[in-house]
Coordinates of C-alpha atoms in Angstrom, one line a residue:
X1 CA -24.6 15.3 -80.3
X2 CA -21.7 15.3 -82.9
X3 CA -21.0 13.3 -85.7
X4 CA -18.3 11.4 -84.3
X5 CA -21.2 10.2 -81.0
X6 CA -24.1 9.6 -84.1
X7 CA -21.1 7.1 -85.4
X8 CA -20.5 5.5 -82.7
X9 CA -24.4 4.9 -81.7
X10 CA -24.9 3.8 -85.1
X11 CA -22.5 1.3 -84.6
X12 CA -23.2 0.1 -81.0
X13 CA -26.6 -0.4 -82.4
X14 CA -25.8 -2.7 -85.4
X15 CA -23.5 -4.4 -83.3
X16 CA -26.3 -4.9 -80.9
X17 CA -23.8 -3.9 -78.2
X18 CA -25.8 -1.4 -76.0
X19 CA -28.3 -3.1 -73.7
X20 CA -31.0 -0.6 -74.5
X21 CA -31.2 -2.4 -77.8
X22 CA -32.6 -5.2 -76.5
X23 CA -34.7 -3.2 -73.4
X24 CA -37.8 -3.5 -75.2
X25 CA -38.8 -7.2 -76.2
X26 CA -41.4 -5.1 -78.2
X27 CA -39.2 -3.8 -80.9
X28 CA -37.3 -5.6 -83.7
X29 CA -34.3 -4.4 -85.6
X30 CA -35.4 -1.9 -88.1
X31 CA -34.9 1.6 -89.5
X32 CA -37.3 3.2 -87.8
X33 CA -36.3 1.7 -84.5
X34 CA -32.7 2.9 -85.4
X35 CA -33.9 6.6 -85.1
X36 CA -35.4 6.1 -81.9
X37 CA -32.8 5.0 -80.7
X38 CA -31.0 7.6 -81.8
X39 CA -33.3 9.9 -80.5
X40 CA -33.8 8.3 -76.8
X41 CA -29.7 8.6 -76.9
X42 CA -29.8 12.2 -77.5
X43 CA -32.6 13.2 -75.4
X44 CA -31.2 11.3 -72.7
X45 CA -28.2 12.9 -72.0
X46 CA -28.0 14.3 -68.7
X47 CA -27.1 18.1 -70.0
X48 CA -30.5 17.9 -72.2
X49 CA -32.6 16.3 -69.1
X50 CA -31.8 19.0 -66.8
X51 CA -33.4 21.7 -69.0
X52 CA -36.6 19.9 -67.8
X53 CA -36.3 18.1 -64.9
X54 CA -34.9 19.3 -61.5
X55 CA -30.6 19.0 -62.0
X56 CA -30.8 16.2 -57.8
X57 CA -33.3 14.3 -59.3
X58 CA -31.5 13.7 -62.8
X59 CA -28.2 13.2 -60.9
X60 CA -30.2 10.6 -58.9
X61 CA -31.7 8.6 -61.5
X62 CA -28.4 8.3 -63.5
X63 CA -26.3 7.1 -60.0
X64 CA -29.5 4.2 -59.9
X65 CA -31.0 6.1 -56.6
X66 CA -34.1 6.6 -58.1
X67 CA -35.4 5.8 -61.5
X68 CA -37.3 8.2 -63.7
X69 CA -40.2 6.3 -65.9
X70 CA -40.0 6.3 -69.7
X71 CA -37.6 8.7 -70.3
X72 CA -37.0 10.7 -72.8
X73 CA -40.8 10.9 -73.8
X74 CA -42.2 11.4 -70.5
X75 CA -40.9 14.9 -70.9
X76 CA -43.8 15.8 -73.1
X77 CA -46.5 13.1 -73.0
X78 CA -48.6 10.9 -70.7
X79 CA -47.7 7.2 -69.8
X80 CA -51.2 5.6 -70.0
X81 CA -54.4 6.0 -70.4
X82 CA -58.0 4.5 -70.5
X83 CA -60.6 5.6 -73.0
X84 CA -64.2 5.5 -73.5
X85 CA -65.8 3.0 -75.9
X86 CA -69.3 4.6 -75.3
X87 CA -67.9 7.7 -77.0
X88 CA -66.1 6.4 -79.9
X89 CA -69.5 4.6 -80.4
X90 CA -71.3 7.8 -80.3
X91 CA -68.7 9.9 -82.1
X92 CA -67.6 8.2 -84.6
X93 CA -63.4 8.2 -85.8
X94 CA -62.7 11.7 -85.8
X95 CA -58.6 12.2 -86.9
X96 CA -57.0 15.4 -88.3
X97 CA -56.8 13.9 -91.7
X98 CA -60.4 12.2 -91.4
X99 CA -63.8 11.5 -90.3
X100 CA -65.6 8.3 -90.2
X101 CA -69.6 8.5 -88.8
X102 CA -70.5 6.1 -86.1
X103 CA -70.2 2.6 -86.5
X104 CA -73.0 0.5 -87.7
X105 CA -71.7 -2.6 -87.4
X106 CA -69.3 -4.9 -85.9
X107 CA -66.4 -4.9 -88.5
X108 CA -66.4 -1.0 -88.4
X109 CA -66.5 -1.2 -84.9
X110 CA -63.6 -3.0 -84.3
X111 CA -62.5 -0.9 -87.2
X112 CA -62.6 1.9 -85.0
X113 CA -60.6 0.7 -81.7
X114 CA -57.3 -0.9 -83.8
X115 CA -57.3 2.7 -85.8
X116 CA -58.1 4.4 -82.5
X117 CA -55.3 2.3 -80.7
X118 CA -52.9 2.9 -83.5
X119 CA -53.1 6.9 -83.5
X120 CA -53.9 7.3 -80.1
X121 CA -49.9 5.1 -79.0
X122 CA -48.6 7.6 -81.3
X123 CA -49.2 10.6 -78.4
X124 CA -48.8 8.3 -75.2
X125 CA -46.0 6.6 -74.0
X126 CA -47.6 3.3 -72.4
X127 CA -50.9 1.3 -72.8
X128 CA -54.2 2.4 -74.5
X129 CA -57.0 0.7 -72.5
X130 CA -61.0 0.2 -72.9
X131 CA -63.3 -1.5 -70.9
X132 CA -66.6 -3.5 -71.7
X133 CA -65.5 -4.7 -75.3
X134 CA -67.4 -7.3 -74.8
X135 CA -70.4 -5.7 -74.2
X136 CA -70.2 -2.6 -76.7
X137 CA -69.3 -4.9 -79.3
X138 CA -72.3 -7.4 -78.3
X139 CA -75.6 -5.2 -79.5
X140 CA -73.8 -5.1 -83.0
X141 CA -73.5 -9.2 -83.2
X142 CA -77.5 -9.5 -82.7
X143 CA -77.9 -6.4 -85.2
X144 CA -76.2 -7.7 -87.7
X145 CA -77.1 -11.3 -86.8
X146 CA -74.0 -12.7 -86.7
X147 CA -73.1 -16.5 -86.0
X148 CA -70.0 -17.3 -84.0
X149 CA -67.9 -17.9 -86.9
X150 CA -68.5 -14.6 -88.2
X151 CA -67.7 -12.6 -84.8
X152 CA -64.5 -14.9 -84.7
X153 CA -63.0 -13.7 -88.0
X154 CA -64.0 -9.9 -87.0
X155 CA -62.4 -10.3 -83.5
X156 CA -59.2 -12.3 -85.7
X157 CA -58.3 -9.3 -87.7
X158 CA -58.3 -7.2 -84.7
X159 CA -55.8 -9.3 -83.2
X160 CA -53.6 -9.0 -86.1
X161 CA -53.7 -5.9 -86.8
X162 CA -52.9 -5.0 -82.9
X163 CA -49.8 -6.7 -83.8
X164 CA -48.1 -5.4 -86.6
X165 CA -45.4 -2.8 -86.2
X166 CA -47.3 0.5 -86.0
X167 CA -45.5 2.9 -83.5
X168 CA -42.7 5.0 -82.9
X169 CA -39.7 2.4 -82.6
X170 CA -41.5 -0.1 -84.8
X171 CA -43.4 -1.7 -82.5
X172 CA -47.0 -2.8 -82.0
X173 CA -49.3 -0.4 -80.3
X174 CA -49.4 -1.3 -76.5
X175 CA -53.2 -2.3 -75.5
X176 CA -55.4 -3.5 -73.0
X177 CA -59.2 -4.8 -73.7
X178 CA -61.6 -5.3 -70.7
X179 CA -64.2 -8.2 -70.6
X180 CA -66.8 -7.7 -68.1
X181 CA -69.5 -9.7 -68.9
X182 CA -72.2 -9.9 -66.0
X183 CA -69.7 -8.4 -63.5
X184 CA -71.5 -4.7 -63.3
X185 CA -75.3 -4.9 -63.0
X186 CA -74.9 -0.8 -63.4
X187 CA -73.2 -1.0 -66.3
X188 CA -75.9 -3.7 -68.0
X189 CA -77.8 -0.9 -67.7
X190 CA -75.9 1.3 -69.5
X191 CA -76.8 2.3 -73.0
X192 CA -75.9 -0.1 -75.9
X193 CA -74.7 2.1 -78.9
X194 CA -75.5 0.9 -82.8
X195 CA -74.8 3.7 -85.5
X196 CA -74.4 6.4 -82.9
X197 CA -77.9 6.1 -81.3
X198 CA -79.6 4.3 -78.2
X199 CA -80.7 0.9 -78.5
X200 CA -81.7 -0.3 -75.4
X201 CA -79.5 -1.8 -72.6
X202 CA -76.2 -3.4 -73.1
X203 CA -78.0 -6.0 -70.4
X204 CA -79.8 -7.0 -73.4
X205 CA -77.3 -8.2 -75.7
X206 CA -75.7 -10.1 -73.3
X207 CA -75.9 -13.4 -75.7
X208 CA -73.9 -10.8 -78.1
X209 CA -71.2 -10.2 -75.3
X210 CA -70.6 -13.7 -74.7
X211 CA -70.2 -15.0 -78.3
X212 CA -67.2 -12.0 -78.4
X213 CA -65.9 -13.0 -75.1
X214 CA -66.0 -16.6 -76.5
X215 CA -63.9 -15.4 -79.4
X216 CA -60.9 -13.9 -77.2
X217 CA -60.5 -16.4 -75.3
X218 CA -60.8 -19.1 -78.2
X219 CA -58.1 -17.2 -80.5
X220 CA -55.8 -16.6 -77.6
X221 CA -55.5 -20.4 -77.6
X222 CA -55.5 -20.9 -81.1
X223 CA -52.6 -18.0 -81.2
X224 CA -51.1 -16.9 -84.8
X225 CA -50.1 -18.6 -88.5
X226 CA -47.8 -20.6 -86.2
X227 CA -49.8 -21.0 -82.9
X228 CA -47.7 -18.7 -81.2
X229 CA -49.6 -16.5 -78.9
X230 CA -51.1 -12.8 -79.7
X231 CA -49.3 -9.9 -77.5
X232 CA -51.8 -7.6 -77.8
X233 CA -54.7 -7.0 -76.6
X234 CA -53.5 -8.1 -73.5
X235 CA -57.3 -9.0 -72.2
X236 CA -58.5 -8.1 -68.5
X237 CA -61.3 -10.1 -67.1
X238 CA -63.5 -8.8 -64.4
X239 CA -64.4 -11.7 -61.9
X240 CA -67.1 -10.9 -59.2
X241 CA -69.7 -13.0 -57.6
X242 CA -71.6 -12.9 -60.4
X243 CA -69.4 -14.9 -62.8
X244 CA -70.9 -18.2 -63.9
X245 CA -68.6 -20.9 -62.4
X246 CA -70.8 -23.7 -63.6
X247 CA -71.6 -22.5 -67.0
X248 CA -74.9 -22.5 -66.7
X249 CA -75.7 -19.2 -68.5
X250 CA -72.8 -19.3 -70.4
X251 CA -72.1 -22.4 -71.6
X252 CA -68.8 -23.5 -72.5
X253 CA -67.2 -20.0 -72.3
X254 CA -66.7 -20.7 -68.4
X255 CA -64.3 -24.0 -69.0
X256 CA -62.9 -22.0 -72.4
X257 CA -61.6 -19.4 -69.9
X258 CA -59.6 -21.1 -67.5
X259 CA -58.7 -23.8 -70.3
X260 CA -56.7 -20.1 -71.8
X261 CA -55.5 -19.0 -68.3
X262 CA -53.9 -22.8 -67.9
X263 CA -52.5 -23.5 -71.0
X264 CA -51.9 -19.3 -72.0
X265 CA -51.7 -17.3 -69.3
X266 CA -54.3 -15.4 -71.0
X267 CA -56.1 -12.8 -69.3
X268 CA -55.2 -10.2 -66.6
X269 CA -57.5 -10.9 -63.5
X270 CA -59.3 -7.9 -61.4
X271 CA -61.0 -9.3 -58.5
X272 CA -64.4 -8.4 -58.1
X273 CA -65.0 -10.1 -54.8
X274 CA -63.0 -7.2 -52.2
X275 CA -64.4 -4.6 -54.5
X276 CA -68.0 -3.9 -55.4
X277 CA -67.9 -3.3 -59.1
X278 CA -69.9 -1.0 -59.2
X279 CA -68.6 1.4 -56.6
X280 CA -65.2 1.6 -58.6
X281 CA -66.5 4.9 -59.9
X282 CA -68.5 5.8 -56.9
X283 CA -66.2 7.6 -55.4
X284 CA -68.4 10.8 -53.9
X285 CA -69.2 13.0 -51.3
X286 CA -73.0 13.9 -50.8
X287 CA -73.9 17.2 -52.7
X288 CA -74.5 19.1 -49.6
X289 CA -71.0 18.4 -48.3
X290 CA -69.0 21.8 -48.2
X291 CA -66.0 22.2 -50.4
X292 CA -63.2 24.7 -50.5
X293 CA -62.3 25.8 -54.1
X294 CA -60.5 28.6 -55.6
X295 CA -61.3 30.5 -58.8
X296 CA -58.6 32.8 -60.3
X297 CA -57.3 33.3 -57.0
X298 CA -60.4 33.6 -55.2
X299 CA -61.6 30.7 -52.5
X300 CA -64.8 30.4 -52.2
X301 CA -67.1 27.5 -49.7
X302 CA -69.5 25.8 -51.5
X303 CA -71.8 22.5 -51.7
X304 CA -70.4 20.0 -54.1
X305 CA -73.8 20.9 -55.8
X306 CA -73.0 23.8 -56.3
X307 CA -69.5 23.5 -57.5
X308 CA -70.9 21.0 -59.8
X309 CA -73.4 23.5 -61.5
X310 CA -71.4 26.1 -61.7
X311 CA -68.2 24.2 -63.3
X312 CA -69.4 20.9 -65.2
X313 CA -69.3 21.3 -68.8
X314 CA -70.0 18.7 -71.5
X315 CA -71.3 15.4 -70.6
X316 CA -68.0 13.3 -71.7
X317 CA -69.0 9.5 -70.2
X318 CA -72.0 7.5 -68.9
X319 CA -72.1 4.0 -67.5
X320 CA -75.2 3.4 -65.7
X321 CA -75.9 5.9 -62.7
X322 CA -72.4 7.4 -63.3
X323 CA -71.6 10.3 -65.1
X324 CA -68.0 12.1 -66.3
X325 CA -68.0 15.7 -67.1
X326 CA -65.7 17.7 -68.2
X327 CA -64.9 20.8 -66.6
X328 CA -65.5 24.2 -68.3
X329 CA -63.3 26.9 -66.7
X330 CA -60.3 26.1 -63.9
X331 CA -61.3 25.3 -60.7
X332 CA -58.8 24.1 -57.6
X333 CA -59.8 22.4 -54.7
X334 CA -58.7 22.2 -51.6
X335 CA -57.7 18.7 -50.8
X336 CA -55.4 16.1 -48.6
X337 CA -52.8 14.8 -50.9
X338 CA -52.8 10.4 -49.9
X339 CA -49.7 10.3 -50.6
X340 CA -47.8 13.3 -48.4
X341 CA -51.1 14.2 -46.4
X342 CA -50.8 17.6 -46.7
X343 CA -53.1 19.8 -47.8
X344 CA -52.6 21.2 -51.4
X345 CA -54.7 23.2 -54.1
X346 CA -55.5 20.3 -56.7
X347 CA -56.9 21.1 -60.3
X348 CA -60.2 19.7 -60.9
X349 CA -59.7 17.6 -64.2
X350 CA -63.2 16.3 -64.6
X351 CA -66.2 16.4 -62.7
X352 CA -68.1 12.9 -61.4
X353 CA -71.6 12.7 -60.7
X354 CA -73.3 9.0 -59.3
X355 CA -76.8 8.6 -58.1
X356 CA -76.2 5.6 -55.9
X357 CA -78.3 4.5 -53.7
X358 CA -76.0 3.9 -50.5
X359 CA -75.2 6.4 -48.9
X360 CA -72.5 6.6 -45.5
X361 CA -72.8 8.4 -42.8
X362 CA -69.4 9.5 -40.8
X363 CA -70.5 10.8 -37.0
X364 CA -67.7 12.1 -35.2
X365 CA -67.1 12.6 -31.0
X366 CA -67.7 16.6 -31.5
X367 CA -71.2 15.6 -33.2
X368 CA -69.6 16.8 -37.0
X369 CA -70.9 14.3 -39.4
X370 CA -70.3 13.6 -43.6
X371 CA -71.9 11.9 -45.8
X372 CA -70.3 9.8 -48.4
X373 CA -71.0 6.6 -50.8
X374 CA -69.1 3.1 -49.8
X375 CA -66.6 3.4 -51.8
X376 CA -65.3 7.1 -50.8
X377 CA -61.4 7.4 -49.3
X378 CA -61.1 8.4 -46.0
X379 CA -57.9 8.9 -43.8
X380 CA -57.9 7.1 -41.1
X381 CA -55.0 6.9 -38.2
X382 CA -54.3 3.8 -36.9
X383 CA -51.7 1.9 -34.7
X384 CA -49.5 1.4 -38.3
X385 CA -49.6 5.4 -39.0
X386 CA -52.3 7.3 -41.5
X387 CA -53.6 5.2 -44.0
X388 CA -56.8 5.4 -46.6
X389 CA -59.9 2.9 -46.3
X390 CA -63.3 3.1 -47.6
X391 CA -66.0 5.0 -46.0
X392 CA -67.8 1.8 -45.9
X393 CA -64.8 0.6 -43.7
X394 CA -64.2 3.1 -40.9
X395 CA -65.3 2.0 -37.7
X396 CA -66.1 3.0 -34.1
X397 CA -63.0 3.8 -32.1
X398 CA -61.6 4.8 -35.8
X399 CA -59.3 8.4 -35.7
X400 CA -60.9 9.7 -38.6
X401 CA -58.5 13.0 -40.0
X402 CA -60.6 16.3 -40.4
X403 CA -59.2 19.5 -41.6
X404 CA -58.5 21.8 -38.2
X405 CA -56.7 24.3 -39.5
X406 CA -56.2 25.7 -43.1
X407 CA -54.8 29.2 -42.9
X408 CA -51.4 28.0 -44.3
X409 CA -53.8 27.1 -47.5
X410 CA -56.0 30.0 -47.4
X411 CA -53.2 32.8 -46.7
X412 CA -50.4 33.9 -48.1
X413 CA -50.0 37.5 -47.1
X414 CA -53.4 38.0 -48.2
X415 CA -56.2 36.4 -50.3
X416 CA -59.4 36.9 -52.1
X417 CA -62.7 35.0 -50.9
X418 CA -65.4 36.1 -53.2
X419 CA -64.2 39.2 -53.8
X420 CA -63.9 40.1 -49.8
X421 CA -60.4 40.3 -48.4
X422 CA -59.3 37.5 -46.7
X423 CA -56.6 38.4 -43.6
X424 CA -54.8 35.5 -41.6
X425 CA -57.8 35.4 -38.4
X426 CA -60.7 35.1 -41.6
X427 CA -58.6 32.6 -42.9
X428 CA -58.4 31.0 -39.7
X429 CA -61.7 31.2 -38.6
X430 CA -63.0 29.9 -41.7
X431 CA -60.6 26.7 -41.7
X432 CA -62.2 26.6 -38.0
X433 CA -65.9 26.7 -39.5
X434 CA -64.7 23.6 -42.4
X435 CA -63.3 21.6 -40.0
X436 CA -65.9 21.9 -36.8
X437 CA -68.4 24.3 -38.1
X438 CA -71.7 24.2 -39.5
X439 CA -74.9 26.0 -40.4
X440 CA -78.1 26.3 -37.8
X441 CA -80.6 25.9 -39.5
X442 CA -84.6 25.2 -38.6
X443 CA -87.8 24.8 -41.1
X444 CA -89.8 27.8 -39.7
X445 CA -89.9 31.2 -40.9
X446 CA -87.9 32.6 -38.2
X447 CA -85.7 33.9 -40.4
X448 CA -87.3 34.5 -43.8
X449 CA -84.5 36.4 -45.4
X450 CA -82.1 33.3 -45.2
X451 CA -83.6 30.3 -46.4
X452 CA -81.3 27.9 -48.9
X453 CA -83.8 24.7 -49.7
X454 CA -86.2 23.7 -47.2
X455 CA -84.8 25.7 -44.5
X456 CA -84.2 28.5 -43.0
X457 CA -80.4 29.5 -41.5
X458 CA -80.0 31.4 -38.2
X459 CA -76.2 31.1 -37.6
X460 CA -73.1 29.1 -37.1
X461 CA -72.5 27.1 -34.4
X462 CA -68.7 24.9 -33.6
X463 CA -68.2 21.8 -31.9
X464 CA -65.1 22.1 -29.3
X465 CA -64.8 19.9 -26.7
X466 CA -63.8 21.4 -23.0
X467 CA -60.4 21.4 -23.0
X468 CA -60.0 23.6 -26.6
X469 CA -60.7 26.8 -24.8
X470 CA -58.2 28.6 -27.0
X471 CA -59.9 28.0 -30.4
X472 CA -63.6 28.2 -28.4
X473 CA -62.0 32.0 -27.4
X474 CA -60.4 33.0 -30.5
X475 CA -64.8 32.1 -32.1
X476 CA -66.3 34.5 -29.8
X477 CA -63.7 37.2 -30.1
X478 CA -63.9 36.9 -33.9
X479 CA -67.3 36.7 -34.2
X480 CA -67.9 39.6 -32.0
X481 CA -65.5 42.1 -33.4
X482 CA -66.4 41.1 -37.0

């Protein structure tokens, strides 16, 4: 861009004559949101878009066929993005330029989320979230025995400072605070967090949790110096059966709520009723399931138990019975992409672990069977085409898709499976054995050199029905010859 095109954006923007001015009801008219416009001008131009995104789809999104999400900075960063309260709890503020310990109590709590909020907008292009604020915040009310009004003016200046000007473009930090309250029983029995240690449940501070709740709602009506209403957070409330319609265990927070969603339009509302809460993380096969991964180019079968030992690394989240673990070396799966439903190789980003105590089991016509929790996707075709449901959902009668054949996925010309060398009739037998294979396997000593667990494995036995005689041949060939 020459000097002649920084003129005449410079003047298109103090004339407020380009529509992008005004795109973003977030900004005002300042210096700093002068050079971002500048800058989204610049980076924006189709000759500098191309360098990084594919020359059809640019052409597209500047002849309005398609559009192309927070461009420029979706070039280089994320859009948005959910974070942990537990762990700033436990961790403390740690920045490049300094370190705060964990918070021991509520102001330098909240402390820590507007300051979190503020650097972490900086490196992400759309809303920083966190759940539960009611109830991380709530064990450091009873600690420091606070009394409503004292919560209130803590939970104020949080407001406020959401507000004020902070990011690129000079604009207020894009946020999103979660109330659950009751909504979880799991996570009421997740850890409550005061100076970086345990201190019991957050199910036991729930008087805490309501007097913040009480606060969000009360200063959303209240709004600012001249009652006009906060931006940010922009508040979420979790309603499940377990909300208190009639007040009776929490007072009058119930008629303060939908006294802000009349008059305010307060709160964002996630219904709790088609969804059981607690399954929104509960997403999991059964850790004997078999899994096809690859390793630096190697596929390997395994048990999610076992993938999970040999590839979690550091605990990173824990709500109740769920767990989030990072992942400590790359590991692809083999998966069916919802959204194309083909089958792709899918980096693992982090690693979930749930002990839940229902459990579904998926019985097919050829006698194969999976085990998964409620909440688990499943592919399903139907009369409309594919489509997802729960495990919980599927039905009999239900055309439930399993993987028949993935040599296309394990095969190029050749490929590595632990080191042995993988040739297209391997890699099509073994797609065979994942999709309508599985181990024998009996609990006597038959075959002592092969036991895994409790038992002890004699072989591998398909399920074909009659009229498959070409796949039933190509077994038997195979497994004679090899």
């Amino acid at each position: 861009m020459g000097r002649s095109q920084v003129r005449t954006v410079e003047e298109a923007y103090m004339a407020k004559a380009d529509w992008e001015i005004h795109e973003n009801a977030n900004t005002m008219i300042s210096y700093s949101d002068f050079l971002g416009f500048l800058m989204n001008k610049m980076l924006k131009e189709p000759s500098v878009l191309k360098e990084y995104l594919p020359e059809k789809a640019v052409d597209m999104h500047f002849a309005r066929d398609i559009h192309i999400h927070k461009l420029p900075h979706s070039l280089w960063v994320p859009y948005c993005v959910g974070w942990s309260y537990a762990k700033i709890l436990r961790l403390g503020l740690i920045t490049p330029s300094i370190i705060s310990k964990p918070a021991r109590h509520l102001s330098t709590a909240i402390s820590h989320v507007v300051n979190f909020f503020h650097l972490t907008a900086q490196e992400w292009t759309g809303a920083q979230a966190i759940s539960a604020i009611d109830l991380y915040a709530g064990p450091f009310v009873e600690h420091d025995k606070l009394d409503y009004v004292a919560v209130k003016q803590e939970v104020q200046k949080m407001f406020f400072e959401l507000n004020y000007p902070t990011r690129l473009g000079y604009q207020s930090a894009f946020t999103n605070a979660t109330i659950m309250l009751e909504a979880d029983p799991d996570l009421l029995a997740s850890e409550a967090i005061v100076g970086g240690r345990e201190v019991g449940q957050l199910g036991d501070y729930l008087d805490g949790a309501i007097t913040v709740a009480r606060a969000f709602f009360d200063l959303s009506l209240e709004g600012d110096g001249r009652g006009q209403p906060f931006t940010f957070p922009i508040t979420t409330l979790m309603v499940s059966p377990r909300f208190d319609w009639a007040g009776r265990r929490w007072g009058d927070l119930t008629d303060l709520i939908f006294e802000a969603l009349a008059r305010r339009g307060t709160a964002y509302l996630l219904n709790g009723y088609s969804t059981d809460v607690g399954s929104l993380y509960a997403m999991c096969l059964h850790a004997e399931e078999l899994v096809i991964f690859r390793r630096k180019g190697e596929i390997h079968v395994g048990t999610m138990e076992e993938l999970f030992e040999e590839f979690h690394g550091d605990l990173l989240e824990r709500e109740g019975k769920t767990e989030w673990y990072s992942v400590k070396e790359p590991v692809e799966l083999l998966s069916l992409n919802p959204e194309t439903f083909k089958l792709e190789w899918v980096p693992v980003r982090r690693l979930l672990r749930t002990r839940s105590g229902k459990e579904v089991v998926i019985k097919i016509r050829t006698g194969r069977s999976f085990r998964a929790t409620p909440e688990h996707p499943v592919a399903v075709l139907t009369g409309e085409g594919i489509r997802i449901k729960r495990a919980s959902e599927v039905q009999r009668g239900d055309y439930v898709l399993l993987l028949r054949d993935a040599s296309r996925c394990l095969s190029g010309r050749y490929a590595e499976l632990a080191g042995m060398t993988v040739d297209e009739e391997f890699a099509y037998f073994l797609g065979l054995f994942v999709a309508d294979g599985n181990y024998l396997r009996r609990r006597d000593g038959r075959y002592k050199d092969s036991k895994i667990g409790d038992y002890y494995y004699s072989g591998l036995q398909f399920s074909f029905s009659e009229d498959e005689k070409t796949l039933i041949d190509f077994v038997v060939k195979f497994a004679k010859e090899r």
